[in-house]
Amino acid sequence: MNVKVGIVGAGRMGKRHGEILKRIPEVEIAGVCDIKEEKSKELSRELNTEAFENLKDMIKNTIPDAIWLCTPADVHTENVIECLNENI
C-alpha cells in the first residue's frame, strides 16, 4: 500500500525531506506547496510531482494521506489547523 504525501515548504528542509521520501518505494509524493511559487515549481520538478501555491489547493487537488511539514516552526500551527479543516 502506497502513502500519498504532500510536502509543505519547498526550502532547504522541503528539498532534503523530499529527496529522502522519494527513495521510499511505498511513498508517492502527491505535491509540493510553498508561498513562493518559484520554489514550489522548482522542487516539484525535482520530485516529479505537482506544484501548488497553497496548502488548501494541494489537499483538494491531490487528496494526500499525510502532510509533511517543512515550514518554519512558527507557521506549523497554522498548517496543522488547515490540515484539520481539510480532514487530513
PDB file of C-alpha atoms in Angstrom:
ATOM      1  CA  MET A   1       0.000   0.000   0.000  1.00  0.00           C
ATOM      2  CA  ASN A   2       1.380   3.382  -1.020  1.00  0.00           C
ATOM      3  CA  VAL A   3       1.047   6.501   1.077  1.00  0.00           C
ATOM      4  CA  LYS A   4       0.401   9.789  -0.734  1.00  0.00           C
ATOM      5  CA  VAL A   5       2.368  12.581   0.940  1.00  0.00           C
ATOM      6  CA  GLY A   6       2.060  16.309   0.338  1.00  0.00           C
ATOM      7  CA  ILE A   7       5.115  18.410   1.171  1.00  0.00           C
ATOM      8  CA  VAL A   8       4.574  21.877   2.616  1.00  0.00           C
ATOM      9  CA  GLY A   9       7.604  24.116   2.276  1.00  0.00           C
ATOM     10  CA  ALA A  10       9.988  23.958  -0.660  1.00  0.00           C
ATOM     11  CA  GLY A  11      13.043  25.417   1.018  1.00  0.00           C
ATOM     12  CA  ARG A  12      16.108  23.615   2.305  1.00  0.00           C
ATOM     13  CA  MET A  13      14.150  21.258   4.588  1.00  0.00           C
ATOM     14  CA  GLY A  14      11.480  20.521   1.992  1.00  0.00           C
ATOM     15  CA  LYS A  15      14.132  19.652  -0.542  1.00  0.00           C
ATOM     16  CA  ARG A  16      16.044  17.400   1.863  1.00  0.00           C
ATOM     17  CA  HIS A  17      12.954  15.591   3.130  1.00  0.00           C
ATOM     18  CA  GLY A  18      11.608  15.267  -0.413  1.00  0.00           C
ATOM     19  CA  GLU A  19      14.830  13.583  -1.538  1.00  0.00           C
ATOM     20  CA  ILE A  20      14.521  11.093   1.315  1.00  0.00           C
ATOM     21  CA  LEU A  21      10.800  10.442   0.781  1.00  0.00           C
ATOM     22  CA  LYS A  22      11.409   9.894  -2.937  1.00  0.00           C
ATOM     23  CA  ARG A  23      13.623   6.913  -2.107  1.00  0.00           C
ATOM     24  CA  ILE A  24      10.919   5.107  -0.123  1.00  0.00           C
ATOM     25  CA  PRO A  25       9.069   2.747  -2.506  1.00  0.00           C
ATOM     26  CA  GLU A  26       5.798   2.929  -0.561  1.00  0.00           C
ATOM     27  CA  VAL A  27       5.654   6.742  -0.692  1.00  0.00           C
ATOM     28  CA  GLU A  28       4.094   8.705  -3.523  1.00  0.00           C
ATOM     29  CA  ILE A  29       4.812  12.427  -3.345  1.00  0.00           C
ATOM     30  CA  ALA A  30       1.438  13.889  -4.239  1.00  0.00           C
ATOM     31  CA  GLY A  31       2.518  17.520  -4.463  1.00  0.00           C
ATOM     32  CA  VAL A  32       4.611  20.363  -3.110  1.00  0.00           C
ATOM     33  CA  CYS A  33       3.380  23.730  -1.940  1.00  0.00           C
ATOM     34  CA  ASP A  34       5.144  26.895  -0.897  1.00  0.00           C
ATOM     35  CA  ILE A  35       4.059  30.521  -0.679  1.00  0.00           C
ATOM     36  CA  LYS A  36       6.923  31.289  -3.074  1.00  0.00           C
ATOM     37  CA  GLU A  37       5.635  29.936  -6.385  1.00  0.00           C
ATOM     38  CA  GLU A  38       9.053  29.543  -7.992  1.00  0.00           C
ATOM     39  CA  LYS A  39      10.325  27.435  -5.078  1.00  0.00           C
ATOM     40  CA  SER A  40       7.379  25.043  -5.265  1.00  0.00           C
ATOM     41  CA  LYS A  41       7.772  24.723  -9.031  1.00  0.00           C
ATOM     42  CA  GLU A  42      11.488  24.034  -8.742  1.00  0.00           C
ATOM     43  CA  LEU A  43      11.101  21.351  -6.077  1.00  0.00           C
ATOM     44  CA  SER A  44       8.115  19.770  -7.806  1.00  0.00           C
ATOM     45  CA  ARG A  45      10.221  19.355 -10.964  1.00  0.00           C
ATOM     46  CA  GLU A  46      12.983  17.699  -8.936  1.00  0.00           C
ATOM     47  CA  LEU A  47      10.488  15.348  -7.288  1.00  0.00           C
ATOM     48  CA  ASN A  48       8.419  14.766 -10.431  1.00  0.00           C
ATOM     49  CA  THR A  49       5.163  15.962  -8.897  1.00  0.00           C
ATOM     50  CA  GLU A  50       2.754  18.911  -8.961  1.00  0.00           C
ATOM     51  CA  ALA A  51       3.407  22.398  -7.560  1.00  0.00           C
ATOM     52  CA  PHE A  52       0.868  24.413  -5.583  1.00  0.00           C
ATOM     53  CA  GLU A  53       0.863  27.903  -4.107  1.00  0.00           C
ATOM     54  CA  ASN A  54      -1.107  26.960  -1.017  1.00  0.00           C
ATOM     55  CA  LEU A  55      -1.879  24.009   1.191  1.00  0.00           C
ATOM     56  CA  LYS A  56      -5.643  24.079   0.666  1.00  0.00           C
ATOM     57  CA  ASP A  57      -5.309  23.738  -3.129  1.00  0.00           C
ATOM     58  CA  MET A  58      -2.763  20.935  -2.780  1.00  0.00           C
ATOM     59  CA  ILE A  59      -5.051  18.990  -0.446  1.00  0.00           C
ATOM     60  CA  LYS A  60      -8.140  19.460  -2.623  1.00  0.00           C
ATOM     61  CA  ASN A  61      -6.339  18.509  -5.844  1.00  0.00           C
ATOM     62  CA  THR A  62      -4.195  15.602  -4.638  1.00  0.00           C
ATOM     63  CA  ILE A  63      -6.118  14.179  -1.641  1.00  0.00           C
ATOM     64  CA  PRO A  64      -2.949  13.142   0.256  1.00  0.00           C
ATOM     65  CA  ASP A  65      -2.880  10.622   3.074  1.00  0.00           C
ATOM     66  CA  ALA A  66      -0.344  12.682   5.008  1.00  0.00           C
ATOM     67  CA  ILE A  67       1.238  16.128   5.033  1.00  0.00           C
ATOM     68  CA  TRP A  68       4.956  16.574   5.582  1.00  0.00           C
ATOM     69  CA  LEU A  69       5.560  19.974   7.197  1.00  0.00           C
ATOM     70  CA  CYS A  70       8.876  21.512   6.178  1.00  0.00           C
ATOM     71  CA  THR A  71       7.986  25.087   7.008  1.00  0.00           C
ATOM     72  CA  PRO A  72       9.459  27.293   9.730  1.00  0.00           C
ATOM     73  CA  ALA A  73       8.214  26.231  13.168  1.00  0.00           C
ATOM     74  CA  ASP A  74       6.284  29.467  13.690  1.00  0.00           C
ATOM     75  CA  VAL A  75       3.776  28.504  10.966  1.00  0.00           C
ATOM     76  CA  HIS A  76       3.337  24.836  11.900  1.00  0.00           C
ATOM     77  CA  THR A  77       0.225  25.551  13.954  1.00  0.00           C
ATOM     78  CA  GLU A  78      -1.395  27.394  11.044  1.00  0.00           C
ATOM     79  CA  ASN A  79      -0.568  24.492   8.707  1.00  0.00           C
ATOM     80  CA  VAL A  80      -1.880  21.862  11.113  1.00  0.00           C
ATOM     81  CA  ILE A  81      -5.150  23.757  11.565  1.00  0.00           C
ATOM     82  CA  GLU A  82      -5.549  23.959   7.773  1.00  0.00           C
ATOM     83  CA  CYS A  83      -4.955  20.181   7.521  1.00  0.00           C
ATOM     84  CA  LEU A  84      -7.532  19.521  10.217  1.00  0.00           C
ATOM     85  CA  ASN A  85     -10.035  21.768   8.460  1.00  0.00           C
ATOM     86  CA  GLU A  86      -9.499  19.689   5.300  1.00  0.00           C
ATOM     87  CA  ASN A  87      -9.779  16.374   7.197  1.00  0.00           C
ATOM     88  CA  ILE A  88      -6.159  15.342   6.734  1.00  0.00           C
TER      89      ILE A  88
END
